[in-house]
PDB file of N, CA and C in Angstrom:
ATOM      1  N   MET A   1     -52.804  40.364 -59.160  1.00  0.00           N
ATOM      2  CA  MET A   1     -53.529  40.589 -58.007  1.00  0.00           C
ATOM      3  C   MET A   1     -53.121  39.736 -56.876  1.00  0.00           C
ATOM      4  N   GLY A   2     -53.984  39.361 -56.045  1.00  0.00           N
ATOM      5  CA  GLY A   2     -53.564  38.312 -54.895  1.00  0.00           C
ATOM      6  C   GLY A   2     -52.478  38.889 -54.128  1.00  0.00           C
ATOM      7  N   ASP A   3     -51.508  38.079 -53.907  1.00  0.00           N
ATOM      8  CA  ASP A   3     -50.412  38.279 -52.945  1.00  0.00           C
ATOM      9  C   ASP A   3     -49.686  39.616 -53.309  1.00  0.00           C
ATOM     10  N   PHE A   4     -49.366  39.870 -54.561  1.00  0.00           N
ATOM     11  CA  PHE A   4     -48.784  41.151 -54.915  1.00  0.00           C
ATOM     12  C   PHE A   4     -49.437  42.295 -54.511  1.00  0.00           C
ATOM     13  N   ASP A   5     -50.787  42.257 -54.689  1.00  0.00           N
ATOM     14  CA  ASP A   5     -51.610  43.391 -54.403  1.00  0.00           C
ATOM     15  C   ASP A   5     -51.534  43.659 -52.875  1.00  0.00           C
ATOM     16  N   ASN A   6     -51.486  42.615 -52.031  1.00  0.00           N
ATOM     17  CA  ASN A   6     -51.381  42.735 -50.611  1.00  0.00           C
ATOM     18  C   ASN A   6     -50.143  43.476 -50.183  1.00  0.00           C
ATOM     19  N   LYS A   7     -48.933  43.135 -50.824  1.00  0.00           N
ATOM     20  CA  LYS A   7     -47.760  43.707 -50.440  1.00  0.00           C
ATOM     21  C   LYS A   7     -47.668  45.167 -50.656  1.00  0.00           C
ATOM     22  N   GLU A   8     -48.541  45.726 -51.450  1.00  0.00           N
ATOM     23  CA  GLU A   8     -48.599  47.084 -51.782  1.00  0.00           C
ATOM     24  C   GLU A   8     -49.328  47.845 -50.740  1.00  0.00           C
ATOM     25  N   ARG A   9     -50.124  47.127 -49.873  1.00  0.00           N
ATOM     26  CA  ARG A   9     -50.973  47.854 -48.873  1.00  0.00           C
ATOM     27  C   ARG A   9     -50.107  48.796 -47.867  1.00  0.00           C
ATOM     28  N   GLU A  10     -50.656  49.835 -47.544  1.00  0.00           N
ATOM     29  CA  GLU A  10     -49.998  50.753 -46.589  1.00  0.00           C
ATOM     30  C   GLU A  10     -50.179  50.208 -45.230  1.00  0.00           C
ATOM     31  N   GLU A  11     -48.923  50.187 -44.543  1.00  0.00           N
ATOM     32  CA  GLU A  11     -48.868  49.756 -43.094  1.00  0.00           C
ATOM     33  C   GLU A  11     -49.234  50.918 -42.301  1.00  0.00           C
ATOM     34  N   VAL A  12     -50.261  50.734 -41.396  1.00  0.00           N
ATOM     35  CA  VAL A  12     -50.836  51.757 -40.509  1.00  0.00           C
ATOM     36  C   VAL A  12     -50.141  51.754 -39.218  1.00  0.00           C
ATOM     37  N   PHE A  13     -49.616  50.607 -38.731  1.00  0.00           N
ATOM     38  CA  PHE A  13     -49.031  50.477 -37.375  1.00  0.00           C
ATOM     39  C   PHE A  13     -48.292  49.049 -37.494  1.00  0.00           C
ATOM     40  N   SER A  14     -47.151  49.003 -36.718  1.00  0.00           N
ATOM     41  CA  SER A  14     -46.298  47.750 -36.759  1.00  0.00           C
ATOM     42  C   SER A  14     -45.643  47.648 -35.403  1.00  0.00           C
ATOM     43  N   LYS A  15     -45.763  46.428 -34.884  1.00  0.00           N
ATOM     44  CA  LYS A  15     -45.003  46.112 -33.646  1.00  0.00           C
ATOM     45  C   LYS A  15     -44.145  44.798 -33.918  1.00  0.00           C
ATOM     46  N   LYS A  16     -42.964  44.961 -33.467  1.00  0.00           N
ATOM     47  CA  LYS A  16     -41.970  43.688 -33.509  1.00  0.00           C
ATOM     48  C   LYS A  16     -41.650  43.305 -32.201  1.00  0.00           C
ATOM     49  N   VAL A  17     -41.740  41.879 -31.929  1.00  0.00           N
ATOM     50  CA  VAL A  17     -41.530  41.341 -30.675  1.00  0.00           C
ATOM     51  C   VAL A  17     -40.617  40.184 -30.898  1.00  0.00           C
ATOM     52  N   ARG A  18     -39.518  40.321 -30.258  1.00  0.00           N
ATOM     53  CA  ARG A  18     -38.336  39.306 -30.219  1.00  0.00           C
ATOM     54  C   ARG A  18     -38.686  38.266 -29.090  1.00  0.00           C
ATOM     55  N   ALA A  19     -38.690  36.970 -29.388  1.00  0.00           N
ATOM     56  CA  ALA A  19     -39.080  36.058 -28.396  1.00  0.00           C
ATOM     57  C   ALA A  19     -38.124  34.845 -28.676  1.00  0.00           C
ATOM     58  N   GLY A  20     -36.975  34.747 -28.006  1.00  0.00           N
ATOM     59  CA  GLY A  20     -36.037  33.732 -28.191  1.00  0.00           C
ATOM     60  C   GLY A  20     -35.489  33.537 -29.571  1.00  0.00           C
ATOM     61  N   LYS A  21     -35.569  32.543 -30.199  1.00  0.00           N
ATOM     62  CA  LYS A  21     -35.093  32.344 -31.656  1.00  0.00           C
ATOM     63  C   LYS A  21     -36.101  32.815 -32.693  1.00  0.00           C
ATOM     64  N   ARG A  22     -37.332  33.314 -32.319  1.00  0.00           N
ATOM     65  CA  ARG A  22     -38.349  33.768 -33.163  1.00  0.00           C
ATOM     66  C   ARG A  22     -38.559  35.286 -33.020  1.00  0.00           C
ATOM     67  N   THR A  23     -39.090  35.850 -34.069  1.00  0.00           N
ATOM     68  CA  THR A  23     -39.492  37.260 -34.003  1.00  0.00           C
ATOM     69  C   THR A  23     -40.860  37.168 -34.642  1.00  0.00           C
ATOM     70  N   TYR A  24     -41.802  38.021 -33.904  1.00  0.00           N
ATOM     71  CA  TYR A  24     -43.124  38.068 -34.335  1.00  0.00           C
ATOM     72  C   TYR A  24     -43.369  39.536 -34.680  1.00  0.00           C
ATOM     73  N   PHE A  25     -44.256  39.669 -35.840  1.00  0.00           N
ATOM     74  CA  PHE A  25     -44.457  41.002 -36.314  1.00  0.00           C
ATOM     75  C   PHE A  25     -46.048  41.162 -36.315  1.00  0.00           C
ATOM     76  N   PHE A  26     -46.538  42.187 -35.742  1.00  0.00           N
ATOM     77  CA  PHE A  26     -48.034  42.489 -35.646  1.00  0.00           C
ATOM     78  C   PHE A  26     -48.156  43.725 -36.505  1.00  0.00           C
ATOM     79  N   ASP A  27     -48.591  43.662 -37.616  1.00  0.00           N
ATOM     80  CA  ASP A  27     -48.791  44.781 -38.648  1.00  0.00           C
ATOM     81  C   ASP A  27     -50.278  45.065 -38.879  1.00  0.00           C
ATOM     82  N   VAL A  28     -50.691  46.392 -38.802  1.00  0.00           N
ATOM     83  CA  VAL A  28     -51.966  46.743 -39.189  1.00  0.00           C
ATOM     84  C   VAL A  28     -51.871  47.320 -40.473  1.00  0.00           C
ATOM     85  N   LYS A  29     -52.832  46.888 -41.401  1.00  0.00           N
ATOM     86  CA  LYS A  29     -52.824  47.342 -42.728  1.00  0.00           C
ATOM     87  C   LYS A  29     -54.242  47.811 -43.109  1.00  0.00           C
ATOM     88  N   ALA A  30     -54.472  48.452 -44.222  1.00  0.00           N
ATOM     89  CA  ALA A  30     -55.809  48.976 -44.575  1.00  0.00           C
ATOM     90  C   ALA A  30     -56.109  48.357 -45.922  1.00  0.00           C
ATOM     91  N   THR A  31     -57.318  47.854 -46.073  1.00  0.00           N
ATOM     92  CA  THR A  31     -57.863  47.419 -47.299  1.00  0.00           C
ATOM     93  C   THR A  31     -58.040  48.614 -48.253  1.00  0.00           C
ATOM     94  N   ARG A  32     -58.433  48.367 -49.510  1.00  0.00           N
ATOM     95  CA  ARG A  32     -58.863  49.521 -50.403  1.00  0.00           C
ATOM     96  C   ARG A  32     -59.910  50.381 -49.921  1.00  0.00           C
ATOM     97  N   SER A  33     -60.838  49.710 -49.143  1.00  0.00           N
ATOM     98  CA  SER A  33     -62.004  50.589 -48.656  1.00  0.00           C
ATOM     99  C   SER A  33     -61.571  51.232 -47.322  1.00  0.00           C
ATOM    100  N   GLY A  34     -60.477  51.137 -46.769  1.00  0.00           N
ATOM    101  CA  GLY A  34     -59.996  51.798 -45.650  1.00  0.00           C
ATOM    102  C   GLY A  34     -60.300  50.985 -44.267  1.00  0.00           C
ATOM    103  N   ASP A  35     -60.714  49.808 -44.527  1.00  0.00           N
ATOM    104  CA  ASP A  35     -60.871  48.890 -43.207  1.00  0.00           C
ATOM    105  C   ASP A  35     -59.513  48.266 -42.781  1.00  0.00           C
ATOM    106  N   TYR A  36     -59.357  48.273 -41.481  1.00  0.00           N
ATOM    107  CA  TYR A  36     -58.036  47.811 -41.052  1.00  0.00           C
ATOM    108  C   TYR A  36     -58.082  46.199 -40.811  1.00  0.00           C
ATOM    109  N   TYR A  37     -57.058  45.567 -41.020  1.00  0.00           N
ATOM    110  CA  TYR A  37     -56.858  44.145 -40.722  1.00  0.00           C
ATOM    111  C   TYR A  37     -55.380  43.932 -40.154  1.00  0.00           C
ATOM    112  N   LEU A  38     -55.155  42.830 -39.457  1.00  0.00           N
ATOM    113  CA  LEU A  38     -53.965  42.405 -38.811  1.00  0.00           C
ATOM    114  C   LEU A  38     -53.211  41.388 -39.529  1.00  0.00           C
ATOM    115  N   THR A  39     -51.976  41.627 -39.777  1.00  0.00           N
ATOM    116  CA  THR A  39     -51.229  40.329 -40.176  1.00  0.00           C
ATOM    117  C   THR A  39     -50.212  39.955 -39.108  1.00  0.00           C
ATOM    118  N   LEU A  40     -50.238  38.684 -38.668  1.00  0.00           N
ATOM    119  CA  LEU A  40     -49.302  38.241 -37.677  1.00  0.00           C
ATOM    120  C   LEU A  40     -48.343  37.392 -38.459  1.00  0.00           C
ATOM    121  N   THR A  41     -47.100  37.713 -38.264  1.00  0.00           N
ATOM    122  CA  THR A  41     -45.970  37.000 -38.960  1.00  0.00           C
ATOM    123  C   THR A  41     -44.911  36.444 -37.877  1.00  0.00           C
ATOM    124  N   GLU A  42     -44.657  35.178 -38.109  1.00  0.00           N
ATOM    125  CA  GLU A  42     -43.547  34.566 -37.263  1.00  0.00           C
ATOM    126  C   GLU A  42     -42.392  34.307 -38.252  1.00  0.00           C
ATOM    127  N   SER A  43     -41.168  34.832 -37.862  1.00  0.00           N
ATOM    128  CA  SER A  43     -39.958  34.666 -38.572  1.00  0.00           C
ATOM    129  C   SER A  43     -38.987  33.988 -37.789  1.00  0.00           C
ATOM    130  N   LYS A  44     -38.321  33.006 -38.251  1.00  0.00           N
ATOM    131  CA  LYS A  44     -37.336  32.075 -37.555  1.00  0.00           C
ATOM    132  C   LYS A  44     -36.212  31.801 -38.576  1.00  0.00           C
ATOM    133  N   LYS A  45     -35.046  32.089 -38.151  1.00  0.00           N
ATOM    134  CA  LYS A  45     -33.878  31.792 -38.965  1.00  0.00           C
ATOM    135  C   LYS A  45     -33.521  30.229 -38.876  1.00  0.00           C
ATOM    136  N   ARG A  46     -33.362  29.745 -40.121  1.00  0.00           N
ATOM    137  CA  ARG A  46     -33.046  28.276 -40.212  1.00  0.00           C
ATOM    138  C   ARG A  46     -31.513  28.054 -39.962  1.00  0.00           C
ATOM    139  N   LEU A  47     -31.191  27.267 -39.032  1.00  0.00           N
ATOM    140  CA  LEU A  47     -29.871  27.118 -38.684  1.00  0.00           C
ATOM    141  C   LEU A  47     -28.934  26.393 -39.827  1.00  0.00           C
ATOM    142  N   GLU A  48     -29.642  25.501 -40.550  1.00  0.00           N
ATOM    143  CA  GLU A  48     -28.794  24.794 -41.708  1.00  0.00           C
ATOM    144  C   GLU A  48     -28.370  25.789 -42.777  1.00  0.00           C
ATOM    145  N   ASP A  49     -29.069  26.847 -43.166  1.00  0.00           N
ATOM    146  CA  ASP A  49     -28.742  27.670 -44.237  1.00  0.00           C
ATOM    147  C   ASP A  49     -28.851  29.143 -44.051  1.00  0.00           C
ATOM    148  N   GLY A  50     -29.378  29.478 -42.754  1.00  0.00           N
ATOM    149  CA  GLY A  50     -29.333  30.946 -42.358  1.00  0.00           C
ATOM    150  C   GLY A  50     -30.508  31.647 -43.073  1.00  0.00           C
ATOM    151  N   VAL A  51     -31.337  31.006 -43.747  1.00  0.00           N
ATOM    152  CA  VAL A  51     -32.558  31.570 -44.414  1.00  0.00           C
ATOM    153  C   VAL A  51     -33.579  31.806 -43.339  1.00  0.00           C
ATOM    154  N   PHE A  52     -34.246  33.036 -43.566  1.00  0.00           N
ATOM    155  CA  PHE A  52     -35.472  33.289 -42.560  1.00  0.00           C
ATOM    156  C   PHE A  52     -36.721  32.629 -43.166  1.00  0.00           C
ATOM    157  N   VAL A  53     -37.462  31.763 -42.401  1.00  0.00           N
ATOM    158  CA  VAL A  53     -38.729  31.248 -42.750  1.00  0.00           C
ATOM    159  C   VAL A  53     -39.825  32.021 -42.169  1.00  0.00           C
ATOM    160  N   LYS A  54     -40.762  32.451 -42.933  1.00  0.00           N
ATOM    161  CA  LYS A  54     -41.770  33.266 -42.313  1.00  0.00           C
ATOM    162  C   LYS A  54     -43.172  32.507 -42.619  1.00  0.00           C
ATOM    163  N   HIS A  55     -43.961  32.630 -41.544  1.00  0.00           N
ATOM    164  CA  HIS A  55     -45.452  32.213 -41.474  1.00  0.00           C
ATOM    165  C   HIS A  55     -46.381  33.365 -41.284  1.00  0.00           C
ATOM    166  N   LYS A  56     -47.347  33.408 -41.953  1.00  0.00           N
ATOM    167  CA  LYS A  56     -48.205  34.698 -41.857  1.00  0.00           C
ATOM    168  C   LYS A  56     -49.651  34.226 -41.750  1.00  0.00           C
ATOM    169  N   ILE A  57     -50.404  35.010 -40.770  1.00  0.00           N
ATOM    170  CA  ILE A  57     -51.862  34.866 -40.587  1.00  0.00           C
ATOM    171  C   ILE A  57     -52.434  36.302 -40.811  1.00  0.00           C
ATOM    172  N   PHE A  58     -53.523  36.213 -41.566  1.00  0.00           N
ATOM    173  CA  PHE A  58     -54.287  37.445 -41.772  1.00  0.00           C
ATOM    174  C   PHE A  58     -55.478  37.401 -40.927  1.00  0.00           C
ATOM    175  N   LEU A  59     -55.780  38.354 -40.117  1.00  0.00           N
ATOM    176  CA  LEU A  59     -56.885  38.344 -39.207  1.00  0.00           C
ATOM    177  C   LEU A  59     -57.651  39.669 -39.456  1.00  0.00           C
ATOM    178  N   TYR A  60     -58.918  39.536 -39.674  1.00  0.00           N
ATOM    179  CA  TYR A  60     -59.761  40.583 -40.100  1.00  0.00           C
ATOM    180  C   TYR A  60     -60.646  41.037 -38.808  1.00  0.00           C
ATOM    181  N   LYS A  61     -60.962  42.371 -38.715  1.00  0.00           N
ATOM    182  CA  LYS A  61     -61.643  42.894 -37.500  1.00  0.00           C
ATOM    183  C   LYS A  61     -62.848  42.145 -37.113  1.00  0.00           C
ATOM    184  N   GLU A  62     -63.614  41.605 -38.126  1.00  0.00           N
ATOM    185  CA  GLU A  62     -64.789  40.942 -37.637  1.00  0.00           C
ATOM    186  C   GLU A  62     -64.507  39.533 -36.895  1.00  0.00           C
ATOM    187  N   ASP A  63     -63.274  39.194 -37.049  1.00  0.00           N
ATOM    188  CA  ASP A  63     -62.859  37.901 -36.339  1.00  0.00           C
ATOM    189  C   ASP A  63     -62.087  38.085 -35.006  1.00  0.00           C
ATOM    190  N   PHE A  64     -61.794  39.351 -34.596  1.00  0.00           N
ATOM    191  CA  PHE A  64     -60.832  39.700 -33.429  1.00  0.00           C
ATOM    192  C   PHE A  64     -61.388  39.048 -32.264  1.00  0.00           C
ATOM    193  N   GLU A  65     -62.757  39.270 -32.050  1.00  0.00           N
ATOM    194  CA  GLU A  65     -63.295  38.784 -30.716  1.00  0.00           C
ATOM    195  C   GLU A  65     -63.148  37.219 -30.597  1.00  0.00           C
ATOM    196  N   LYS A  66     -63.677  36.539 -31.681  1.00  0.00           N
ATOM    197  CA  LYS A  66     -63.542  35.162 -31.602  1.00  0.00           C
ATOM    198  C   LYS A  66     -62.135  34.547 -31.491  1.00  0.00           C
ATOM    199  N   PHE A  67     -61.214  35.220 -32.227  1.00  0.00           N
ATOM    200  CA  PHE A  67     -59.725  34.917 -32.224  1.00  0.00           C
ATOM    201  C   PHE A  67     -59.205  35.013 -30.841  1.00  0.00           C
ATOM    202  N   THR A  68     -59.551  36.210 -30.269  1.00  0.00           N
ATOM    203  CA  THR A  68     -59.071  36.402 -28.860  1.00  0.00           C
ATOM    204  C   THR A  68     -59.544  35.448 -27.785  1.00  0.00           C
ATOM    205  N   GLU A  69     -60.916  35.270 -28.036  1.00  0.00           N
ATOM    206  CA  GLU A  69     -61.558  34.241 -27.089  1.00  0.00           C
ATOM    207  C   GLU A  69     -60.836  32.762 -27.231  1.00  0.00           C
ATOM    208  N   GLY A  70     -60.636  32.332 -28.468  1.00  0.00           N
ATOM    209  CA  GLY A  70     -59.986  31.067 -28.623  1.00  0.00           C
ATOM    210  C   GLY A  70     -58.536  31.069 -28.141  1.00  0.00           C
ATOM    211  N   LEU A  71     -57.725  32.086 -28.409  1.00  0.00           N
ATOM    212  CA  LEU A  71     -56.426  32.074 -27.994  1.00  0.00           C
ATOM    213  C   LEU A  71     -56.437  32.196 -26.482  1.00  0.00           C
ATOM    214  N   THR A  72     -57.078  33.021 -25.815  1.00  0.00           N
ATOM    215  CA  THR A  72     -57.147  33.015 -24.392  1.00  0.00           C
ATOM    216  C   THR A  72     -57.568  31.752 -23.695  1.00  0.00           C
ATOM    217  N   GLU A  73     -58.609  31.112 -24.207  1.00  0.00           N
ATOM    218  CA  GLU A  73     -59.026  29.828 -23.734  1.00  0.00           C
ATOM    219  C   GLU A  73     -57.922  28.853 -23.816  1.00  0.00           C
ATOM    220  N   THR A  74     -57.252  28.803 -24.945  1.00  0.00           N
ATOM    221  CA  THR A  74     -56.116  27.848 -25.132  1.00  0.00           C
ATOM    222  C   THR A  74     -55.015  27.997 -24.232  1.00  0.00           C
ATOM    223  N   VAL A  75     -54.618  29.239 -24.028  1.00  0.00           N
ATOM    224  CA  VAL A  75     -53.498  29.570 -23.187  1.00  0.00           C
ATOM    225  C   VAL A  75     -53.931  29.231 -21.864  1.00  0.00           C
ATOM    226  N   GLU A  76     -55.033  29.573 -21.286  1.00  0.00           N
ATOM    227  CA  GLU A  76     -55.529  29.213 -19.930  1.00  0.00           C
ATOM    228  C   GLU A  76     -55.554  27.837 -19.686  1.00  0.00           C
ATOM    229  N   TYR A  77     -55.946  27.014 -20.693  1.00  0.00           N
ATOM    230  CA  TYR A  77     -55.959  25.556 -20.706  1.00  0.00           C
ATOM    231  C   TYR A  77     -54.445  25.078 -20.390  1.00  0.00           C
ATOM    232  N   ILE A  78     -53.544  25.432 -21.043  1.00  0.00           N
ATOM    233  CA  ILE A  78     -52.262  25.081 -21.107  1.00  0.00           C
ATOM    234  C   ILE A  78     -51.734  25.459 -19.565  1.00  0.00           C
ATOM    235  N   LYS A  79     -51.916  26.658 -19.117  1.00  0.00           N
ATOM    236  CA  LYS A  79     -51.556  27.015 -17.846  1.00  0.00           C
ATOM    237  C   LYS A  79     -52.079  26.225 -16.684  1.00  0.00           C
ATOM    238  N   SER A  80     -53.332  25.846 -16.861  1.00  0.00           N
ATOM    239  CA  SER A  80     -54.046  25.212 -15.765  1.00  0.00           C
ATOM    240  C   SER A  80     -53.748  23.794 -15.708  1.00  0.00           C
ATOM    241  N   HIS A  81     -53.280  23.162 -16.919  1.00  0.00           N
ATOM    242  CA  HIS A  81     -53.007  21.639 -16.974  1.00  0.00           C
ATOM    243  C   HIS A  81     -51.602  21.327 -17.067  1.00  0.00           C
ATOM    244  N   GLN A  82     -50.768  22.118 -17.056  1.00  0.00           N
ATOM    245  CA  GLN A  82     -49.262  21.839 -17.122  1.00  0.00           C
ATOM    246  C   GLN A  82     -48.436  22.934 -16.606  1.00  0.00           C
ATOM    247  N   ASP A  83     -47.410  22.676 -15.922  1.00  0.00           N
ATOM    248  CA  ASP A  83     -46.531  23.575 -15.417  1.00  0.00           C
ATOM    249  C   ASP A  83     -45.798  24.102 -16.799  1.00  0.00           C
ATOM    250  N   VAL A  84     -45.859  25.328 -16.858  1.00  0.00           N
ATOM    251  CA  VAL A  84     -45.044  25.962 -18.064  1.00  0.00           C
ATOM    252  C   VAL A  84     -43.757  26.492 -17.673  1.00  0.00           C
ATOM    253  N   VAL A  85     -42.745  25.753 -18.059  1.00  0.00           N
ATOM    254  CA  VAL A  85     -41.405  26.316 -17.872  1.00  0.00           C
ATOM    255  C   VAL A  85     -40.968  27.254 -18.968  1.00  0.00           C
ATOM    256  N   GLU A  86     -41.114  28.499 -18.687  1.00  0.00           N
ATOM    257  CA  GLU A  86     -40.738  29.477 -19.719  1.00  0.00           C
ATOM    258  C   GLU A  86     -39.391  30.021 -19.683  1.00  0.00           C
ATOM    259  N   LYS A  87     -38.846  30.104 -20.852  1.00  0.00           N
ATOM    260  CA  LYS A  87     -37.570  30.526 -21.006  1.00  0.00           C
ATOM    261  C   LYS A  87     -37.636  32.097 -21.516  1.00  0.00           C
ATOM    262  N   ARG A  88     -36.872  32.931 -21.009  1.00  0.00           N
ATOM    263  CA  ARG A  88     -36.958  34.284 -21.547  1.00  0.00           C
ATOM    264  C   ARG A  88     -35.617  34.652 -22.174  1.00  0.00           C
ATOM    265  N   TYR A  89     -35.666  35.241 -23.330  1.00  0.00           N
ATOM    266  CA  TYR A  89     -34.373  35.639 -24.061  1.00  0.00           C
ATOM    267  C   TYR A  89     -34.390  37.006 -24.246  1.00  0.00           C
ATOM    268  N   GLU A  90     -33.226  37.602 -24.090  1.00  0.00           N
ATOM    269  CA  GLU A  90     -32.915  38.941 -24.456  1.00  0.00           C
ATOM    270  C   GLU A  90     -32.031  38.882 -25.609  1.00  0.00           C
ATOM    271  N   TYR A  91     -32.330  39.750 -26.625  1.00  0.00           N
ATOM    272  CA  TYR A  91     -31.530  39.968 -27.865  1.00  0.00           C
ATOM    273  C   TYR A  91     -30.487  40.849 -27.536  1.00  0.00           C
ATOM    274  N   SER A  92     -29.250  40.422 -28.142  1.00  0.00           N
ATOM    275  CA  SER A  92     -27.984  41.326 -27.994  1.00  0.00           C
ATOM    276  C   SER A  92     -27.643  41.559 -29.441  1.00  0.00           C
ATOM    277  N   GLU A  93     -26.850  42.695 -29.606  1.00  0.00           N
ATOM    278  CA  GLU A  93     -26.443  43.203 -30.814  1.00  0.00           C
ATOM    279  C   GLU A  93     -25.659  42.093 -31.531  1.00  0.00           C
ATOM    280  N   ASN A  94     -24.957  41.259 -30.950  1.00  0.00           N
ATOM    281  CA  ASN A  94     -24.107  40.341 -31.667  1.00  0.00           C
ATOM    282  C   ASN A  94     -24.894  38.997 -32.048  1.00  0.00           C
ATOM    283  N   ALA A  95     -26.286  39.184 -31.947  1.00  0.00           N
ATOM    284  CA  ALA A  95     -27.193  38.174 -32.400  1.00  0.00           C
ATOM    285  C   ALA A  95     -27.265  36.847 -31.476  1.00  0.00           C
ATOM    286  N   GLU A  96     -26.677  36.995 -30.282  1.00  0.00           N
ATOM    287  CA  GLU A  96     -26.799  35.994 -29.316  1.00  0.00           C
ATOM    288  C   GLU A  96     -27.996  36.182 -28.427  1.00  0.00           C
ATOM    289  N   TYR A  97     -28.451  35.149 -27.839  1.00  0.00           N
ATOM    290  CA  TYR A  97     -29.597  35.289 -26.946  1.00  0.00           C
ATOM    291  C   TYR A  97     -29.151  35.020 -25.528  1.00  0.00           C
ATOM    292  N   THR A  98     -29.522  35.634 -24.580  1.00  0.00           N
ATOM    293  CA  THR A  98     -29.056  35.323 -23.151  1.00  0.00           C
ATOM    294  C   THR A  98     -30.412  34.840 -22.382  1.00  0.00           C
ATOM    295  N   HIS A  99     -30.276  33.919 -21.633  1.00  0.00           N
ATOM    296  CA  HIS A  99     -31.418  33.492 -20.819  1.00  0.00           C
ATOM    297  C   HIS A  99     -31.654  34.243 -19.641  1.00  0.00           C
ATOM    298  N   THR A 100     -32.945  34.688 -19.549  1.00  0.00           N
ATOM    299  CA  THR A 100     -33.434  35.338 -18.275  1.00  0.00           C
ATOM    300  C   THR A 100     -34.547  34.478 -17.773  1.00  0.00           C
ATOM    301  N   PRO A 101     -34.516  34.036 -16.525  1.00  0.00           N
ATOM    302  CA  PRO A 101     -35.585  33.225 -15.996  1.00  0.00           C
ATOM    303  C   PRO A 101     -36.869  33.991 -15.700  1.00  0.00           C
ATOM    304  N   LYS A 102     -37.999  33.244 -15.809  1.00  0.00           N
ATOM    305  CA  LYS A 102     -39.283  33.838 -15.573  1.00  0.00           C
ATOM    306  C   LYS A 102     -39.499  34.135 -14.152  1.00  0.00           C
ATOM    307  N   THR A 103     -40.087  35.210 -13.777  1.00  0.00           N
ATOM    308  CA  THR A 103     -40.429  35.522 -12.470  1.00  0.00           C
ATOM    309  C   THR A 103     -41.994  35.534 -12.283  1.00  0.00           C
ATOM    310  N   ASP A 104     -42.397  35.504 -10.957  1.00  0.00           N
ATOM    311  CA  ASP A 104     -43.751  35.467 -10.668  1.00  0.00           C
ATOM    312  C   ASP A 104     -44.526  36.809 -11.123  1.00  0.00           C
ATOM    313  N   SER A 105     -43.735  37.899 -11.277  1.00  0.00           N
ATOM    314  CA  SER A 105     -44.201  39.112 -11.754  1.00  0.00           C
ATOM    315  C   SER A 105     -44.471  39.187 -13.215  1.00  0.00           C
ATOM    316  N   ASP A 106     -44.086  38.124 -13.954  1.00  0.00           N
ATOM    317  CA  ASP A 106     -44.382  38.131 -15.419  1.00  0.00           C
ATOM    318  C   ASP A 106     -45.894  37.922 -15.617  1.00  0.00           C
ATOM    319  N   ASP A 107     -46.573  38.709 -16.529  1.00  0.00           N
ATOM    320  CA  ASP A 107     -48.023  38.388 -16.720  1.00  0.00           C
ATOM    321  C   ASP A 107     -48.071  38.143 -18.189  1.00  0.00           C
ATOM    322  N   PHE A 108     -48.679  37.036 -18.660  1.00  0.00           N
ATOM    323  CA  PHE A 108     -48.818  36.708 -19.946  1.00  0.00           C
ATOM    324  C   PHE A 108     -50.374  36.656 -20.380  1.00  0.00           C
ATOM    325  N   SER A 109     -51.125  37.410 -19.716  1.00  0.00           N
ATOM    326  CA  SER A 109     -52.658  37.509 -19.860  1.00  0.00           C
ATOM    327  C   SER A 109     -52.887  38.483 -21.069  1.00  0.00           C
ATOM    328  N   PHE A 110     -53.994  38.096 -21.773  1.00  0.00           N
ATOM    329  CA  PHE A 110     -54.367  38.902 -22.906  1.00  0.00           C
ATOM    330  C   PHE A 110     -55.444  39.848 -22.715  1.00  0.00           C
TER     331      PHE A 110
END
């Protein structure tokens, strides 16, 4: 059971977001009873050996509101207490990232 059982869950929806050297996966899956939940996965390639390291969070629908509130409050705190110098990267087919500067029209609100 446990982890193996979870891998067999059907993906209902998936969104992949490349952000610099990291890739984030937002996957909606269904429990046995048909309830949806979200898995957030961060994937980053280790430079020393080329292995992808993944970190995963499971977020259940009863926690969505509190999670969103906490994340929004934390992001707003950072924005209001420190100048955030953001780097934007665009992924190219040859696995190189090119820097794109942040503009005032960028919106990172949730």
